[in-house]
Amino acid sequence: MSGEISMIGSVILALFLAGYLGQQYLPPPTPKVIGLDLGTTFSSVGVFHPGSGEVEVIADEEGRMSIPSTVSFTSAAVLAGHEAVELADRNQQNTIYDAKRFIGKIFEPGVLEQESARYPFQVINNNGSAEFLISTNHTFAVSPEFIGSRLLLKMRKMAERQLGTPIQKAVISVPAEFDERQRNYTVRAADLAGLEVLRVISEPTAAAMAYGLHKVDVFNVLVVDLGGGTLDVSLLNKQGGMFLTRAMAGNNKLGGQDFSQRLLQYTRERVQQEFGVPPTLKEDIHRLRQAVEAAKLKLTLHPSVTISVPLHLQIYNSSESPAPILFHAVVTRKLFEELNTDLFQKILAPVETVLKEGHVEKEDVDEVVLVGGSTRIPRIRKLISEYFQKEPNTSLDPEMAVVTGVAIQAGIMGGSWPLQVSAIEIPNRQLRKTNFS
Ligand SMILES: *[C@@H]1O[C@H](CO)[C@@H](O)[C@H](O)[C@H]1NC(C)=O
Ligand SMILES: *[C@@H]1O[C@H](CO)[C@@H](O)[C@H](O)[C@H]1NC(C)=O
Ligand SMILES: *[C@@H]1O[C@H](CO)[C@@H](O)[C@H](O)[C@H]1NC(C)=O
Ligand SMILES: *[C@@H]1O[C@H](CO)[C@@H](O)[C@H](O)[C@H]1NC(C)=O
Ligand SMILES: *[C@@H]1O[C@H](CO)[C@@H](O)[C@H](O)[C@H]1NC(C)=O
């Protein structure tokens, strides 16, 4: 009798152990929904791994975490990302970038003609919508959503290769200021890439989620997104598990490019002082620009850097090019900050506007989130932390914050989140963005 009981007991224990061990050693389910950040200049894809509870930003074959948002057409192929950029110099008029600026928008007559003049490719007007004119072995027009679809397809393939499984579902982020039509056309781009969009979330909401702010007790979240060419500031309000965009403001002519430009101007003046002539050759300016860009990045980590650039300068009138002269300059972080004082200061105007329009005092902002590569600049971080009298959330790479948040939302939509509140957004139809520039 007791033997029987103990035998049943052993069986139950064995079954229990088998189940337990099975659970322990079963490979965690593969993510089925990807998170997409379709950016103006760079795009990224990420997934949420339910097993580890971590977000993986998916790298391409070369280990790069984002692809340039560029698509290039040849008579033989359509290339997206780095491959398109490699081709850009030889195929300028058929290499399209910045398509996000045009997606789903209706333009007033004349505006697209002006836009077209800014680009090496042709932007045409199709009844108010932008299209790009491509001339390979024949001439045809493509839409901004088609360009988007090629980037999304590339990222879908990157994810499928990494995960070893077909992917058909996605969550995608869009700028907070995108209206319903722009959101719809972004969804259409995904559709063309064979992806069903389960949810569209705004970029500042994604950034807040990347920091886990959908799970903690916060009310007002301010997101500062400073990229290469634009500044976007959003005030979010969390109510229950939902984020509501309370106010938006920005400056679409302020970003990293402008800070680099100031440093470039400074080095040009130094060259003039030292050699008596300004750098005018295209290649010289190109080299200086690259050196300045690299110096700017290094100055976020180091108090000073040395710029060293070989220049050909047209000092002599000879037809054969003279031997290069080496130009050296030491640039300190302090100098870089001084050259940009007024530009850095401009960041605060839209911050003040969103607080005013959102009827929130700066003391009532619970968390500040920084997004975009230019928020790595130490002086900018200091400016913002001094203004709010608190440290901003900066533990993530500011260029990966949006894709990280979108991937978390994708994990929630995929059902792999361990039953936590999902942050959803309340649509903000009436909201207008204030622009300083
Ligand atoms: C011309 O374009 C078509 C379609 O884009 C392509 O199939 C064909 O191979 C091209 N021809 C040449 C000669 O490149
Ligand atoms: C052009 O656009 C207007 C409104 O944007 C629309 O009513 C009209 O049907 C369009 N025409 C064509 C030919 O697509
Ligand atoms: C966006 O798409 C939805 C659903 O397909 C549709 O009901 C709505 O009219 C569209 N809105 C615009 C502005 O295109
Ligand atoms: C150099 O070239 C400029 C115009 O390109 C000319 O005006 C000038 O006289 C030349 N100087 C000499 C020394 O040849
Ligand atoms: C950033 O966000 C987290 C919430 O996940 C919060 O606990 C933390 O205090 C925030 N601030 C900083 C400076 O990291």
Short mmCIF file of C-alpha atoms and ligand atoms in Angstrom, two decimals:
data_model
loop_
_atom_site.label_atom_id
_atom_site.label_comp_id
_atom_site.label_asym_id
_atom_site.label_seq_id
_atom_site.Cartn_x
_atom_site.Cartn_y
_atom_site.Cartn_z
CA MET A 1 0.00 0.00 0.00
CA SER A 2 2.62 2.50 1.08
CA GLY A 3 4.77 1.24 -1.78
CA GLU A 4 1.97 2.07 -4.19
CA ILE A 5 1.57 5.53 -2.77
CA SER A 6 5.24 6.19 -2.97
CA MET A 7 5.23 4.90 -6.56
CA ILE A 8 2.40 7.27 -7.49
CA GLY A 9 4.28 9.95 -5.65
CA SER A 10 7.39 9.26 -7.70
CA VAL A 11 5.42 9.34 -10.93
CA ILE A 12 3.86 12.66 -9.99
CA LEU A 13 7.25 13.99 -8.98
CA ALA A 14 8.76 12.72 -12.22
CA LEU A 15 5.97 14.33 -14.25
CA PHE A 16 6.34 17.53 -12.31
CA LEU A 17 10.08 17.52 -12.82
CA ALA A 18 9.68 16.75 -16.51
CA GLY A 19 7.31 19.69 -16.86
CA TYR A 20 9.54 21.92 -14.82
CA LEU A 21 12.72 20.96 -16.61
CA GLY A 22 10.89 21.15 -19.93
CA GLN A 23 9.94 24.70 -19.13
CA GLN A 24 13.45 25.52 -18.05
CA TYR A 25 15.17 24.06 -21.07
CA LEU A 26 12.59 24.66 -23.79
CA PRO A 27 14.03 27.31 -26.07
CA PRO A 28 12.16 30.57 -25.50
CA PRO A 29 9.63 31.38 -28.24
CA THR A 30 11.05 33.26 -31.22
CA PRO A 31 9.70 36.81 -31.54
CA LYS A 32 7.05 37.03 -34.27
CA VAL A 33 6.52 40.80 -34.32
CA ILE A 34 9.30 43.23 -35.19
CA GLY A 35 9.64 46.88 -34.13
CA LEU A 36 10.55 49.35 -36.88
CA ASP A 37 11.98 52.85 -36.61
CA LEU A 38 11.74 54.28 -40.14
CA GLY A 39 13.82 57.44 -39.74
CA THR A 40 14.51 60.37 -42.06
CA THR A 41 18.23 59.60 -42.31
CA PHE A 42 18.67 56.22 -40.55
CA SER A 43 16.34 53.30 -39.84
CA SER A 44 16.54 50.41 -37.38
CA VAL A 45 14.72 47.21 -36.51
CA GLY A 46 14.46 45.52 -33.12
CA VAL A 47 12.76 42.61 -31.38
CA PHE A 48 11.79 41.82 -27.82
CA HIS A 49 13.06 38.45 -26.57
CA PRO A 50 10.50 37.04 -24.14
CA GLY A 51 13.02 34.60 -22.66
CA SER A 52 15.58 37.13 -21.52
CA GLY A 53 13.21 40.09 -21.40
CA GLU A 54 15.67 42.02 -23.51
CA VAL A 55 15.45 44.06 -26.67
CA GLU A 56 17.79 43.15 -29.49
CA VAL A 57 18.48 45.78 -32.11
CA ILE A 58 19.21 43.73 -35.21
CA ALA A 59 22.50 44.32 -36.98
CA ASP A 60 23.14 43.91 -40.68
CA GLU A 61 25.74 41.54 -42.21
CA GLU A 62 28.51 43.94 -41.13
CA GLY A 63 27.28 44.42 -37.58
CA ARG A 64 25.81 47.89 -38.11
CA MET A 65 22.76 48.70 -35.97
CA SER A 66 21.04 51.00 -38.43
CA ILE A 67 20.80 51.43 -42.19
CA PRO A 68 20.84 54.75 -44.05
CA SER A 69 17.29 55.61 -45.19
CA THR A 70 18.47 55.67 -48.81
CA VAL A 71 17.29 53.75 -51.86
CA SER A 72 19.14 53.64 -55.17
CA PHE A 73 17.78 52.49 -58.54
CA THR A 74 19.86 51.02 -61.36
CA SER A 75 18.67 49.32 -64.53
CA ALA A 76 19.45 46.01 -62.86
CA ALA A 77 18.37 46.43 -59.24
CA VAL A 78 16.84 48.44 -56.43
CA LEU A 79 19.28 48.78 -53.53
CA ALA A 80 18.47 49.91 -50.00
CA GLY A 81 20.59 51.12 -47.08
CA HIS A 82 24.39 51.04 -47.16
CA GLU A 83 24.47 49.50 -50.63
CA ALA A 84 22.45 52.43 -51.94
CA VAL A 85 24.80 54.94 -50.29
CA GLU A 86 27.85 53.22 -51.80
CA LEU A 87 26.30 53.77 -55.20
CA ALA A 88 25.17 57.34 -54.50
CA ASP A 89 28.16 59.21 -55.96
CA ARG A 90 27.89 57.47 -59.33
CA ASN A 91 24.10 57.47 -59.43
CA GLN A 92 23.06 60.71 -57.74
CA GLN A 93 19.85 61.44 -59.63
CA ASN A 94 18.50 57.92 -58.97
CA THR A 95 19.48 57.75 -55.29
CA ILE A 96 16.62 58.86 -53.06
CA TYR A 97 16.91 59.91 -49.41
CA ASP A 98 14.76 62.01 -47.02
CA ALA A 99 11.61 60.32 -48.44
CA LYS A 100 10.04 60.49 -44.97
CA ARG A 101 9.79 64.26 -45.36
CA PHE A 102 7.33 63.69 -48.22
CA ILE A 103 5.31 60.64 -47.20
CA GLY A 104 1.53 61.10 -47.08
CA LYS A 105 1.74 64.89 -47.40
CA ILE A 106 -0.25 67.16 -49.71
CA PHE A 107 1.84 70.09 -50.95
CA GLU A 108 0.77 73.53 -52.10
CA PRO A 109 1.60 74.29 -55.75
CA GLY A 110 5.20 75.43 -56.16
CA VAL A 111 6.53 73.96 -52.92
CA LEU A 112 7.73 70.73 -54.53
CA GLU A 113 9.58 72.64 -57.24
CA GLN A 114 11.55 74.42 -54.48
CA GLU A 115 12.15 71.12 -52.69
CA SER A 116 13.38 69.53 -55.90
CA ALA A 117 16.06 72.22 -56.23
CA ARG A 118 17.54 71.15 -52.87
CA TYR A 119 18.17 67.58 -53.97
CA PRO A 120 20.33 65.86 -56.60
CA PHE A 121 17.22 63.82 -57.57
CA GLN A 122 14.02 65.13 -59.10
CA VAL A 123 10.93 65.60 -56.95
CA ILE A 124 7.75 65.92 -59.02
CA ASN A 125 4.21 66.92 -58.16
CA ASN A 126 1.47 64.38 -58.76
CA ASN A 127 -1.74 66.19 -57.87
CA GLY A 128 -0.23 67.58 -54.67
CA SER A 129 1.66 64.44 -53.68
CA ALA A 130 5.42 64.13 -54.05
CA GLU A 131 6.96 61.53 -56.34
CA PHE A 132 10.56 60.91 -57.37
CA LEU A 133 11.51 60.67 -61.02
CA ILE A 134 13.87 57.80 -61.79
CA SER A 135 15.76 57.41 -65.07
CA THR A 136 17.56 54.13 -65.55
CA ASN A 137 17.04 52.37 -68.86
CA HIS A 138 13.57 53.83 -68.78
CA THR A 139 11.94 56.69 -66.88
CA PHE A 140 9.35 56.20 -64.16
CA ALA A 141 8.07 57.81 -60.97
CA VAL A 142 8.11 56.23 -57.49
CA SER A 143 6.22 57.31 -54.39
CA PRO A 144 7.71 58.10 -50.96
CA GLU A 145 5.87 55.06 -49.56
CA PHE A 146 7.54 52.86 -52.17
CA ILE A 147 10.95 54.15 -50.99
CA GLY A 148 9.85 53.42 -47.42
CA SER A 149 8.77 49.92 -48.39
CA ARG A 150 12.22 49.05 -49.78
CA LEU A 151 13.83 50.10 -46.48
CA LEU A 152 11.26 48.17 -44.47
CA LEU A 153 11.75 45.11 -46.70
CA LYS A 154 15.51 45.30 -46.14
CA MET A 155 14.97 45.42 -42.37
CA ARG A 156 12.41 42.62 -42.50
CA LYS A 157 15.02 40.47 -44.28
CA MET A 158 17.67 41.39 -41.67
CA ALA A 159 15.29 40.27 -38.92
CA GLU A 160 14.33 37.05 -40.71
CA ARG A 161 17.98 36.17 -41.22
CA GLN A 162 18.80 36.84 -37.57
CA LEU A 163 15.75 35.07 -36.12
CA GLY A 164 15.63 32.25 -38.67
CA THR A 165 11.87 32.60 -39.14
CA PRO A 166 9.54 34.43 -41.54
CA ILE A 167 8.18 37.72 -40.22
CA GLN A 168 4.82 39.16 -41.27
CA LYS A 169 3.90 41.49 -38.43
CA ALA A 170 5.31 44.75 -37.14
CA VAL A 171 4.88 47.77 -34.93
CA ILE A 172 6.18 51.00 -36.46
CA SER A 173 6.96 54.45 -35.07
CA VAL A 174 6.19 57.82 -36.68
CA PRO A 175 6.92 61.41 -35.58
CA ALA A 176 4.39 62.75 -33.06
CA GLU A 177 3.38 65.43 -35.54
CA PHE A 178 2.35 62.95 -38.27
CA ASP A 179 -1.35 63.31 -39.11
CA GLU A 180 -3.66 60.45 -39.96
CA ARG A 181 -2.82 60.58 -43.66
CA GLN A 182 0.95 60.45 -43.03
CA ARG A 183 0.39 57.53 -40.64
CA ASN A 184 -1.75 55.76 -43.25
CA TYR A 185 0.90 56.10 -45.93
CA THR A 186 3.55 54.81 -43.53
CA VAL A 187 1.32 51.77 -42.95
CA ARG A 188 1.00 51.44 -46.74
CA ALA A 189 4.80 51.33 -47.01
CA ALA A 190 4.84 48.42 -44.55
CA ASP A 191 2.04 46.77 -46.48
CA LEU A 192 4.10 46.97 -49.69
CA ALA A 193 6.93 45.27 -47.78
CA GLY A 194 4.60 42.41 -46.86
CA LEU A 195 4.18 43.50 -43.25
CA GLU A 196 0.95 43.84 -41.35
CA VAL A 197 1.18 46.78 -38.94
CA LEU A 198 -0.35 45.90 -35.58
CA ARG A 199 0.18 49.38 -34.16
CA VAL A 200 1.64 52.75 -35.05
CA ILE A 201 3.22 54.56 -32.09
CA SER A 202 4.76 57.99 -31.93
CA GLU A 203 8.52 58.33 -31.59
CA PRO A 204 8.52 60.17 -28.23
CA THR A 205 6.19 57.55 -26.74
CA ALA A 206 8.56 54.83 -27.98
CA ALA A 207 11.52 56.62 -26.38
CA ALA A 208 9.65 56.87 -23.06
CA MET A 209 8.86 53.15 -23.23
CA ALA A 210 12.51 52.36 -23.93
CA TYR A 211 13.21 53.73 -20.45
CA GLY A 212 10.41 51.66 -18.95
CA LEU A 213 8.33 54.73 -18.16
CA HIS A 214 5.12 52.88 -19.10
CA LYS A 215 5.67 50.67 -16.05
CA VAL A 216 6.63 53.21 -13.40
CA ASP A 217 4.70 55.87 -11.60
CA VAL A 218 5.30 59.00 -13.67
CA PHE A 219 2.89 61.59 -14.94
CA ASN A 220 4.67 64.18 -17.09
CA VAL A 221 7.46 63.08 -19.41
CA LEU A 222 9.39 65.51 -21.59
CA VAL A 223 11.18 64.09 -24.64
CA VAL A 224 13.92 66.08 -26.39
CA ASP A 225 14.90 64.65 -29.78
CA LEU A 226 17.89 66.43 -31.33
CA GLY A 227 19.17 64.81 -34.49
CA GLY A 228 21.35 65.87 -37.39
CA GLY A 229 19.07 68.59 -38.68
CA THR A 230 15.98 68.93 -36.51
CA LEU A 231 14.89 69.39 -32.92
CA ASP A 232 11.60 67.94 -31.67
CA VAL A 233 10.32 68.46 -28.16
CA SER A 234 7.22 66.63 -26.89
CA LEU A 235 5.39 66.73 -23.60
CA LEU A 236 3.73 63.42 -22.78
CA ASN A 237 1.17 62.78 -20.15
CA LYS A 238 0.72 59.29 -18.79
CA GLN A 239 -2.78 58.37 -17.69
CA GLY A 240 -3.11 54.80 -16.53
CA GLY A 241 -1.19 52.80 -19.09
CA MET A 242 -1.71 55.38 -21.80
CA PHE A 243 0.48 58.13 -23.15
CA LEU A 244 -1.11 61.30 -24.40
CA THR A 245 0.92 63.88 -26.31
CA ARG A 246 0.06 67.16 -24.59
CA ALA A 247 2.20 69.56 -26.63
CA MET A 248 4.82 69.57 -29.38
CA ALA A 249 7.32 72.16 -30.52
CA GLY A 250 10.57 72.11 -32.39
CA ASN A 251 13.02 73.72 -34.73
CA ASN A 252 13.43 72.11 -38.13
CA LYS A 253 16.65 74.00 -38.80
CA LEU A 254 18.67 73.07 -35.73
CA GLY A 255 20.82 69.99 -35.25
CA GLY A 256 24.22 68.36 -35.36
CA GLN A 257 24.96 69.63 -38.89
CA ASP A 258 24.76 73.22 -37.63
CA PHE A 259 27.20 72.53 -34.79
CA SER A 260 29.63 70.93 -37.25
CA GLN A 261 29.23 73.88 -39.60
CA ARG A 262 30.42 76.28 -36.87
CA LEU A 263 33.52 74.18 -36.32
CA LEU A 264 34.13 73.98 -40.06
CA GLN A 265 33.94 77.76 -40.34
CA TYR A 266 36.47 78.05 -37.50
CA THR A 267 38.95 75.68 -39.20
CA ARG A 268 38.59 77.52 -42.53
CA GLU A 269 39.53 80.74 -40.78
CA ARG A 270 42.51 79.03 -39.16
CA VAL A 271 43.70 77.77 -42.55
CA GLN A 272 43.40 81.29 -43.96
CA GLN A 273 45.42 82.74 -41.04
CA GLU A 274 48.11 80.11 -41.28
CA PHE A 275 48.60 79.83 -45.05
CA GLY A 276 47.25 83.13 -46.30
CA VAL A 277 44.58 81.51 -48.47
CA PRO A 278 41.20 80.02 -47.62
CA PRO A 279 40.51 76.41 -48.56
CA THR A 280 38.46 76.60 -51.75
CA LEU A 281 39.12 73.27 -53.45
CA LYS A 282 36.18 70.91 -53.21
CA GLU A 283 38.33 68.02 -51.93
CA ASP A 284 39.99 70.21 -49.28
CA ILE A 285 36.62 71.30 -47.93
CA HIS A 286 35.37 67.73 -48.03
CA ARG A 287 38.37 66.55 -45.96
CA LEU A 288 37.98 69.39 -43.49
CA ARG A 289 34.29 68.60 -43.15
CA GLN A 290 35.02 64.93 -42.39
CA ALA A 291 37.73 65.86 -39.87
CA VAL A 292 35.41 68.31 -38.15
CA GLU A 293 32.61 65.73 -37.95
CA ALA A 294 34.98 63.19 -36.39
CA ALA A 295 36.30 65.84 -33.97
CA LYS A 296 32.77 66.73 -32.87
CA LEU A 297 32.06 63.08 -32.00
CA LYS A 298 35.38 62.68 -30.13
CA LEU A 299 34.73 65.83 -28.12
CA THR A 300 31.75 64.18 -26.44
CA LEU A 301 34.27 61.85 -24.75
CA HIS A 302 37.50 63.87 -24.65
CA PRO A 303 38.27 67.42 -23.49
CA SER A 304 40.34 68.13 -26.59
CA VAL A 305 41.20 66.64 -29.99
CA THR A 306 43.77 67.32 -32.68
CA ILE A 307 42.58 67.81 -36.22
CA SER A 308 45.16 66.90 -38.84
CA VAL A 309 44.21 67.27 -42.50
CA PRO A 310 46.32 67.24 -45.69
CA LEU A 311 45.25 70.17 -47.87
CA HIS A 312 46.12 71.01 -51.46
CA LEU A 313 45.31 74.74 -51.20
CA GLN A 314 45.58 76.77 -54.41
CA ILE A 315 48.61 78.74 -53.32
CA TYR A 316 50.38 78.43 -56.63
CA ASN A 317 48.87 78.97 -60.04
CA SER A 318 50.40 75.84 -61.48
CA SER A 319 48.23 73.37 -63.34
CA GLU A 320 49.78 70.33 -61.65
CA SER A 321 48.61 69.95 -58.09
CA PRO A 322 51.22 70.88 -55.47
CA ALA A 323 52.23 68.53 -52.66
CA PRO A 324 49.73 68.62 -49.79
CA ILE A 325 50.35 70.79 -46.76
CA LEU A 326 49.46 69.33 -43.39
CA PHE A 327 47.04 71.46 -41.42
CA HIS A 328 46.98 70.89 -37.65
CA ALA A 329 44.66 72.34 -35.08
CA VAL A 330 43.87 71.53 -31.49
CA VAL A 331 40.18 71.92 -30.72
CA THR A 332 39.01 71.88 -27.14
CA ARG A 333 35.53 71.03 -25.96
CA LYS A 334 35.38 74.51 -24.45
CA LEU A 335 36.06 76.08 -27.86
CA PHE A 336 33.42 73.89 -29.51
CA GLU A 337 30.93 74.99 -26.87
CA GLU A 338 31.81 78.66 -27.31
CA LEU A 339 31.40 78.44 -31.08
CA ASN A 340 27.90 77.04 -30.53
CA THR A 341 26.67 78.88 -27.42
CA ASP A 342 23.83 80.66 -29.19
CA LEU A 343 22.72 77.52 -31.07
CA PHE A 344 22.69 75.40 -27.90
CA GLN A 345 20.66 78.09 -26.17
CA LYS A 346 17.98 77.81 -28.89
CA ILE A 347 17.10 74.33 -27.60
CA LEU A 348 15.29 75.86 -24.64
CA ALA A 349 12.72 77.88 -26.64
CA PRO A 350 10.62 74.87 -27.75
CA VAL A 351 11.05 73.32 -24.30
CA GLU A 352 9.48 76.41 -22.75
CA THR A 353 6.73 76.40 -25.36
CA VAL A 354 5.60 72.83 -24.70
CA LEU A 355 5.53 73.50 -20.95
CA LYS A 356 3.44 76.63 -21.49
CA GLU A 357 1.07 75.00 -23.98
CA GLY A 358 0.78 71.88 -21.82
CA HIS A 359 0.13 74.04 -18.70
CA VAL A 360 2.90 72.28 -16.81
CA GLU A 361 5.58 73.90 -14.62
CA LYS A 362 9.09 72.62 -15.19
CA GLU A 363 9.17 71.35 -11.60
CA ASP A 364 6.26 69.06 -12.49
CA VAL A 365 8.16 67.20 -15.21
CA ASP A 366 8.83 63.77 -13.71
CA GLU A 367 11.26 62.43 -16.29
CA VAL A 368 13.27 63.94 -19.13
CA VAL A 369 14.25 61.60 -21.97
CA LEU A 370 16.95 62.44 -24.51
CA VAL A 371 16.81 61.06 -28.05
CA GLY A 372 19.00 61.62 -31.12
CA GLY A 373 22.77 61.62 -31.59
CA SER A 374 23.27 65.29 -30.80
CA THR A 375 21.99 64.84 -27.23
CA ARG A 376 25.33 63.10 -26.54
CA ILE A 377 26.99 66.53 -26.49
CA PRO A 378 27.89 67.10 -22.80
CA ARG A 379 27.04 70.84 -22.83
CA ILE A 380 23.55 70.08 -24.15
CA ARG A 381 22.95 67.49 -21.44
CA LYS A 382 24.13 70.00 -18.87
CA LEU A 383 21.89 72.74 -20.26
CA ILE A 384 18.85 70.48 -19.98
CA SER A 385 19.68 69.08 -16.54
CA GLU A 386 20.30 72.61 -15.22
CA TYR A 387 17.03 73.83 -16.65
CA PHE A 388 15.01 71.04 -15.03
CA GLN A 389 17.25 70.68 -11.96
CA LYS A 390 17.32 66.93 -12.58
CA GLU A 391 19.32 64.40 -14.53
CA PRO A 392 17.76 63.33 -17.83
CA ASN A 393 17.34 59.65 -18.70
CA THR A 394 20.39 58.89 -20.84
CA SER A 395 21.44 55.32 -20.02
CA LEU A 396 20.46 54.08 -23.51
CA ASP A 397 22.19 55.02 -26.73
CA PRO A 398 20.09 58.06 -27.75
CA GLU A 399 20.03 56.84 -31.36
CA MET A 400 18.60 53.47 -30.31
CA ALA A 401 15.96 54.72 -27.84
CA VAL A 402 13.12 54.85 -30.39
CA VAL A 403 13.74 51.42 -31.91
CA THR A 404 14.12 49.95 -28.41
CA GLY A 405 10.70 51.31 -27.41
CA VAL A 406 9.05 50.14 -30.63
CA ALA A 407 10.50 46.66 -30.06
CA ILE A 408 9.04 46.63 -26.53
CA GLN A 409 5.64 47.55 -27.98
CA ALA A 410 6.12 44.79 -30.58
CA GLY A 411 6.78 42.36 -27.72
CA ILE A 412 3.58 43.48 -26.02
CA MET A 413 1.60 43.05 -29.24
CA GLY A 414 3.20 39.65 -29.78
CA GLY A 415 1.85 38.56 -26.41
CA SER A 416 5.30 37.74 -25.15
CA TRP A 417 5.29 40.38 -22.46
CA PRO A 418 4.79 38.84 -19.02
CA LEU A 419 1.33 40.35 -18.59
CA GLN A 420 2.20 43.95 -17.96
CA VAL A 421 0.36 47.12 -18.73
CA SER A 422 0.82 48.10 -22.32
CA ALA A 423 1.27 51.73 -23.08
CA ILE A 424 -1.11 52.77 -25.75
CA GLU A 425 -1.49 56.18 -27.17
CA ILE A 426 -4.45 58.46 -27.19
CA PRO A 427 -4.61 59.94 -30.70
CA ASN A 428 -3.92 63.65 -30.78
CA ARG A 429 -5.91 64.95 -33.72
CA GLN A 430 -6.21 68.60 -32.79
CA LEU A 431 -2.63 69.15 -31.71
CA ARG A 432 -0.44 71.57 -33.64
CA LYS A 433 3.33 71.71 -33.54
CA THR A 434 4.98 75.08 -32.92
CA ASN A 435 8.06 75.54 -35.03
CA PHE A 436 10.98 77.88 -34.26
CA SER A 437 13.32 78.52 -37.18
C1 LIG B 1 15.85 47.55 -68.47
O1 LIG B 1 14.91 47.57 -67.42
C2 LIG B 1 14.15 46.41 -67.25
C3 LIG B 1 13.14 46.65 -66.15
O2 LIG B 1 13.58 47.55 -65.18
C4 LIG B 1 15.06 45.23 -66.98
O3 LIG B 1 14.31 44.06 -66.81
C5 LIG B 1 16.05 45.07 -68.11
O4 LIG B 1 16.96 44.06 -67.84
C6 LIG B 1 16.79 46.38 -68.36
N1 LIG B 1 17.61 46.27 -69.54
C7 LIG B 1 18.91 46.53 -69.57
C8 LIG B 1 19.56 46.39 -70.92
O5 LIG B 1 19.53 46.88 -68.59
C1 LIG B 2 -6.42 65.36 -56.86
O1 LIG B 2 -6.54 65.61 -55.47
C2 LIG B 2 -7.82 66.05 -55.05
C3 LIG B 2 -7.77 66.38 -53.56
O2 LIG B 2 -6.52 66.28 -53.03
C4 LIG B 2 -8.86 64.96 -55.35
O3 LIG B 2 -10.13 65.43 -54.96
C5 LIG B 2 -8.82 64.63 -56.82
O4 LIG B 2 -9.70 63.56 -57.10
C6 LIG B 2 -7.41 64.27 -57.29
N1 LIG B 2 -7.38 64.08 -58.71
C7 LIG B 2 -6.79 63.03 -59.30
C8 LIG B 2 -6.82 63.01 -60.78
O5 LIG B 2 -6.28 62.14 -58.67
C1 LIG B 3 -6.62 56.23 -42.93
O1 LIG B 3 -6.95 54.85 -42.98
C2 LIG B 3 -8.16 54.52 -42.33
C3 LIG B 3 -8.28 53.02 -42.30
O2 LIG B 3 -7.87 52.45 -43.50
C4 LIG B 3 -9.31 55.20 -43.06
O3 LIG B 3 -10.53 54.89 -42.43
C5 LIG B 3 -9.07 56.70 -43.04
O4 LIG B 3 -10.07 57.36 -43.80
C6 LIG B 3 -7.71 57.06 -43.61
N1 LIG B 3 -7.47 58.47 -43.40
C7 LIG B 3 -6.84 59.26 -44.23
C8 LIG B 3 -6.77 60.71 -43.88
O5 LIG B 3 -6.33 58.85 -45.27
C1 LIG B 4 46.84 83.29 -61.02
O1 LIG B 4 45.56 83.06 -61.59
C2 LIG B 4 44.69 84.16 -61.53
C3 LIG B 4 43.34 83.76 -62.12
O2 LIG B 4 43.15 82.42 -62.07
C4 LIG B 4 45.30 85.36 -62.29
O3 LIG B 4 44.43 86.47 -62.14
C5 LIG B 4 46.64 85.67 -61.70
O4 LIG B 4 47.25 86.69 -62.48
C6 LIG B 4 47.56 84.44 -61.71
N1 LIG B 4 48.82 84.73 -61.03
C7 LIG B 4 50.00 84.34 -61.49
C8 LIG B 4 51.17 84.72 -60.65
O5 LIG B 4 50.12 83.68 -62.51
C1 LIG B 5 15.22 57.11 -15.78
O1 LIG B 5 14.09 56.26 -15.84
C2 LIG B 5 13.91 55.34 -14.80
C3 LIG B 5 12.64 54.63 -15.02
O2 LIG B 5 12.84 53.45 -15.68
C4 LIG B 5 13.97 56.01 -13.45
O3 LIG B 5 13.85 55.07 -12.43
C5 LIG B 5 15.25 56.80 -13.35
O4 LIG B 5 15.36 57.40 -12.11
C6 LIG B 5 15.31 57.80 -14.47
N1 LIG B 5 16.35 58.79 -14.32
C7 LIG B 5 17.66 58.66 -14.57
C8 LIG B 5 18.50 59.84 -14.34
O5 LIG B 5 18.15 57.63 -14.97
#
